[in-house]
Every structure is written in structure tokens, then in C-alpha cells.
Amino acid sequence: MKTICWLASILILFSCGRKENKIIDMKDITPKSERNYTKQKKENVDTIDFGFNSVVANELGFNLSGIKFNETALFPDRFSPTRTKKLVLMQELDSTLFCQWSFKDSTQTKNAFYNWIDCFGPKNKSIYFGQNVNFQKDNFIILVNDTSITYISSVKIIQHADWLSYFEKTQELKNWKIVINQGVRSKAIWFKVVDGKKQPIIQSK
């Protein structure tokens, strides 16, 4: 009987010695993320607009394909704006330069604007308030209110009505003290906007 018990104990120990420990792979117990990081990164890059509302712009027919930051120094940069936004709005065939300078008060805004038109562009043209002359080769529009100056320039035609709608929709701006609009090989037209309505600015003598 003792012999039988001894053999049984040996068999039990032998079977335990042959039992293999199961190795668990962490990948089998860690939940797999279904997020596509490559896709997410691309979406984030595609939606960068540098503070420009491309959704509203495209609703108005601007048909933007992308936006780039622009580092070109321009005259109003010299007057210590509190915020500057300089962008290139990309379209299928052309692009539009969009610049906006914000100032702390109306005095600084006027100072920057009047100094700019007194020394405008690469030829340093001196232009007085309300003067109907050709400022530059390309189409452009300048919009001035109490605390900001916006400059939009392009080789393509600029529809000032669309831009007025853009600012009304995005910034609730209906009033502009000065708007200057000029087409290629044309003279600038000056007007102001009060409660969404255009009013002519009389040429200075």
C-alpha cells in the first residue's frame, strides 16, 4: 500500500513539473484604439485658418483652397499695432493678400492710416484724403474703422460688397469710416458705410 501511495505522489509531482506557464501578451488585453491618428492630423492641418473664417468666405463665393501665413513687412506694421493678421488666401488660379492691423484707439488708427497714404506703395506715392487716383497696379480695397485697418489686394477683381458681407457676418461690423476700392488701371473710389449703407466721401480740395 505504501508503495502505491509513493508511486502516486511521484506521478502527481511529474505532471505538475510538465505544466507550462501561459505567457500573456499585453496586446491581447489592451483595448485597441480605433482612432486614425494620421487622418486626424491631416484634418487638423486642413482646418487651420489663422483666425480667418473660411467657411463664411466660401459661403459668399470666395472658393478658397487654402490659407497661408504671410511675413512680408508692410507700412502699417511700423505703428505698433496691438494685433496683426497677414494671410494669403489661396484660390484655384490666383491668391488674395489679406492684412488686418488692430490698434488700441482711434488716434493710433488715424495716425497709421494717414501716414500710410502719404507714403503709399513701393513708389511712395503721396495721396491726400479722398483723392481719386490710382494707388497701385493690382485691385485692392482698404477698410478703416475706429480701431483697425484692413487691406485686401489681388490681381483678380475684388468685390467690395462681398467683403462687407463677410465682416458683417463674422465680426458684426456694419460701419466703416473709410472704404477705398480700386480696380486695375482705375482710379480709387472713396466711400464710408453707415448701418450697412454706402455713402460717398467728398474729394478734398
PDB file of C-alpha atoms in Angstrom, residues 64-152:
ATOM      1  CA  LEU A  64     -10.725  79.207 -51.038  1.00  0.00           C
ATOM      2  CA  SER A  65      -8.480  76.172 -51.403  1.00  0.00           C
ATOM      3  CA  GLY A  66      -6.140  77.061 -48.530  1.00  0.00           C
ATOM      4  CA  ILE A  67      -4.660  79.791 -46.338  1.00  0.00           C
ATOM      5  CA  LYS A  68      -1.007  80.641 -45.758  1.00  0.00           C
ATOM      6  CA  PHE A  69       0.704  82.933 -43.269  1.00  0.00           C
ATOM      7  CA  ASN A  70       2.464  85.939 -44.818  1.00  0.00           C
ATOM      8  CA  GLU A  71       5.507  87.571 -43.189  1.00  0.00           C
ATOM      9  CA  THR A  72       6.021  90.458 -45.628  1.00  0.00           C
ATOM     10  CA  ALA A  73       6.596  93.756 -43.798  1.00  0.00           C
ATOM     11  CA  LEU A  74       4.108  96.465 -44.749  1.00  0.00           C
ATOM     12  CA  PHE A  75       3.915 100.147 -43.834  1.00  0.00           C
ATOM     13  CA  PRO A  76       1.248  99.907 -41.069  1.00  0.00           C
ATOM     14  CA  ASP A  77       3.479  97.433 -39.193  1.00  0.00           C
ATOM     15  CA  ARG A  78       5.587 100.427 -38.110  1.00  0.00           C
ATOM     16  CA  PHE A  79       2.830 101.881 -35.898  1.00  0.00           C
ATOM     17  CA  SER A  80       2.797  99.320 -33.070  1.00  0.00           C
ATOM     18  CA  PRO A  81      -0.481  97.524 -33.780  1.00  0.00           C
ATOM     19  CA  THR A  82      -1.865  95.506 -30.884  1.00  0.00           C
ATOM     20  CA  ARG A  83      -2.608  92.639 -33.263  1.00  0.00           C
ATOM     21  CA  THR A  84      -1.607  91.869 -36.839  1.00  0.00           C
ATOM     22  CA  LYS A  85      -3.069  89.329 -39.238  1.00  0.00           C
ATOM     23  CA  LYS A  86      -1.352  88.871 -42.615  1.00  0.00           C
ATOM     24  CA  LEU A  87      -2.529  85.994 -44.768  1.00  0.00           C
ATOM     25  CA  VAL A  88      -2.517  84.732 -48.327  1.00  0.00           C
ATOM     26  CA  LEU A  89      -5.919  83.343 -49.290  1.00  0.00           C
ATOM     27  CA  MET A  90      -5.337  80.636 -51.880  1.00  0.00           C
ATOM     28  CA  GLN A  91      -7.769  80.057 -54.723  1.00  0.00           C
ATOM     29  CA  GLU A  92      -7.711  77.745 -57.737  1.00  0.00           C
ATOM     30  CA  LEU A  93      -5.829  80.088 -60.077  1.00  0.00           C
ATOM     31  CA  ASP A  94      -4.988  83.188 -58.032  1.00  0.00           C
ATOM     32  CA  SER A  95      -4.449  84.335 -54.484  1.00  0.00           C
ATOM     33  CA  THR A  96      -5.532  87.297 -52.377  1.00  0.00           C
ATOM     34  CA  LEU A  97      -3.432  89.132 -49.809  1.00  0.00           C
ATOM     35  CA  PHE A  98      -5.426  89.786 -46.636  1.00  0.00           C
ATOM     36  CA  CYS A  99      -3.923  92.058 -43.958  1.00  0.00           C
ATOM     37  CA  GLN A 100      -5.519  93.485 -40.849  1.00  0.00           C
ATOM     38  CA  TRP A 101      -3.970  95.692 -38.179  1.00  0.00           C
ATOM     39  CA  SER A 102      -5.685  96.435 -34.875  1.00  0.00           C
ATOM     40  CA  PHE A 103      -4.754  99.451 -32.743  1.00  0.00           C
ATOM     41  CA  LYS A 104      -5.508 100.455 -29.167  1.00  0.00           C
ATOM     42  CA  ASP A 105      -7.574 103.539 -30.116  1.00  0.00           C
ATOM     43  CA  SER A 106      -8.807 105.732 -32.962  1.00  0.00           C
ATOM     44  CA  THR A 107      -5.860 108.138 -32.663  1.00  0.00           C
ATOM     45  CA  GLN A 108      -3.327 105.413 -33.439  1.00  0.00           C
ATOM     46  CA  THR A 109      -5.530 104.086 -36.234  1.00  0.00           C
ATOM     47  CA  LYS A 110      -5.736 107.518 -37.897  1.00  0.00           C
ATOM     48  CA  ASN A 111      -2.018 108.087 -37.451  1.00  0.00           C
ATOM     49  CA  ALA A 112      -1.173 104.796 -39.173  1.00  0.00           C
ATOM     50  CA  PHE A 113      -3.663 105.358 -41.994  1.00  0.00           C
ATOM     51  CA  TYR A 114      -2.729 108.952 -42.862  1.00  0.00           C
ATOM     52  CA  ASN A 115       0.987 108.204 -42.762  1.00  0.00           C
ATOM     53  CA  TRP A 116       0.426 105.186 -44.988  1.00  0.00           C
ATOM     54  CA  ILE A 117      -1.417 107.050 -47.759  1.00  0.00           C
ATOM     55  CA  ASP A 118       1.192 109.809 -47.555  1.00  0.00           C
ATOM     56  CA  CYS A 119       3.856 107.244 -48.480  1.00  0.00           C
ATOM     57  CA  PHE A 120       1.933 104.509 -50.279  1.00  0.00           C
ATOM     58  CA  GLY A 121       3.406 101.503 -52.019  1.00  0.00           C
ATOM     59  CA  PRO A 122       6.880 100.838 -53.423  1.00  0.00           C
ATOM     60  CA  LYS A 123       6.836 104.203 -55.256  1.00  0.00           C
ATOM     61  CA  ASN A 124       5.989 106.092 -52.038  1.00  0.00           C
ATOM     62  CA  LYS A 125       3.032 107.886 -53.581  1.00  0.00           C
ATOM     63  CA  SER A 126       1.701 110.805 -51.579  1.00  0.00           C
ATOM     64  CA  ILE A 127      -2.106 110.687 -51.658  1.00  0.00           C
ATOM     65  CA  TYR A 128      -4.396 113.057 -49.839  1.00  0.00           C
ATOM     66  CA  PHE A 129      -7.709 112.125 -48.245  1.00  0.00           C
ATOM     67  CA  GLY A 130     -10.452 111.449 -50.787  1.00  0.00           C
ATOM     68  CA  GLN A 131      -8.202 111.783 -53.831  1.00  0.00           C
ATOM     69  CA  ASN A 132      -9.431 109.732 -56.792  1.00  0.00           C
ATOM     70  CA  VAL A 133      -6.155 108.427 -58.178  1.00  0.00           C
ATOM     71  CA  ASN A 134      -4.572 105.092 -58.974  1.00  0.00           C
ATOM     72  CA  PHE A 135      -2.834 103.794 -55.845  1.00  0.00           C
ATOM     73  CA  GLN A 136      -1.276 100.616 -57.214  1.00  0.00           C
ATOM     74  CA  LYS A 137      -1.254  98.188 -60.125  1.00  0.00           C
ATOM     75  CA  ASP A 138      -3.411  95.442 -58.559  1.00  0.00           C
ATOM     76  CA  ASN A 139      -7.013  95.557 -57.403  1.00  0.00           C
ATOM     77  CA  PHE A 140      -7.381  96.447 -53.743  1.00  0.00           C
ATOM     78  CA  ILE A 141      -9.741  97.523 -51.008  1.00  0.00           C
ATOM     79  CA  ILE A 142      -8.863  99.288 -47.749  1.00  0.00           C
ATOM     80  CA  LEU A 143     -11.359  99.400 -44.886  1.00  0.00           C
ATOM     81  CA  VAL A 144     -10.876 101.602 -41.835  1.00  0.00           C
ATOM     82  CA  ASN A 145     -12.881 101.809 -38.624  1.00  0.00           C
ATOM     83  CA  ASP A 146     -12.077 103.213 -35.173  1.00  0.00           C
ATOM     84  CA  THR A 147      -9.502 100.595 -34.204  1.00  0.00           C
ATOM     85  CA  SER A 148      -8.462  98.688 -37.314  1.00  0.00           C
ATOM     86  CA  ILE A 149      -7.199  98.919 -40.870  1.00  0.00           C
ATOM     87  CA  THR A 150      -7.853  96.104 -43.329  1.00  0.00           C
ATOM     88  CA  TYR A 151      -6.024  95.816 -46.654  1.00  0.00           C
ATOM     89  CA  ILE A 152      -7.051  93.303 -49.328  1.00  0.00           C
TER      90      ILE A 152
END
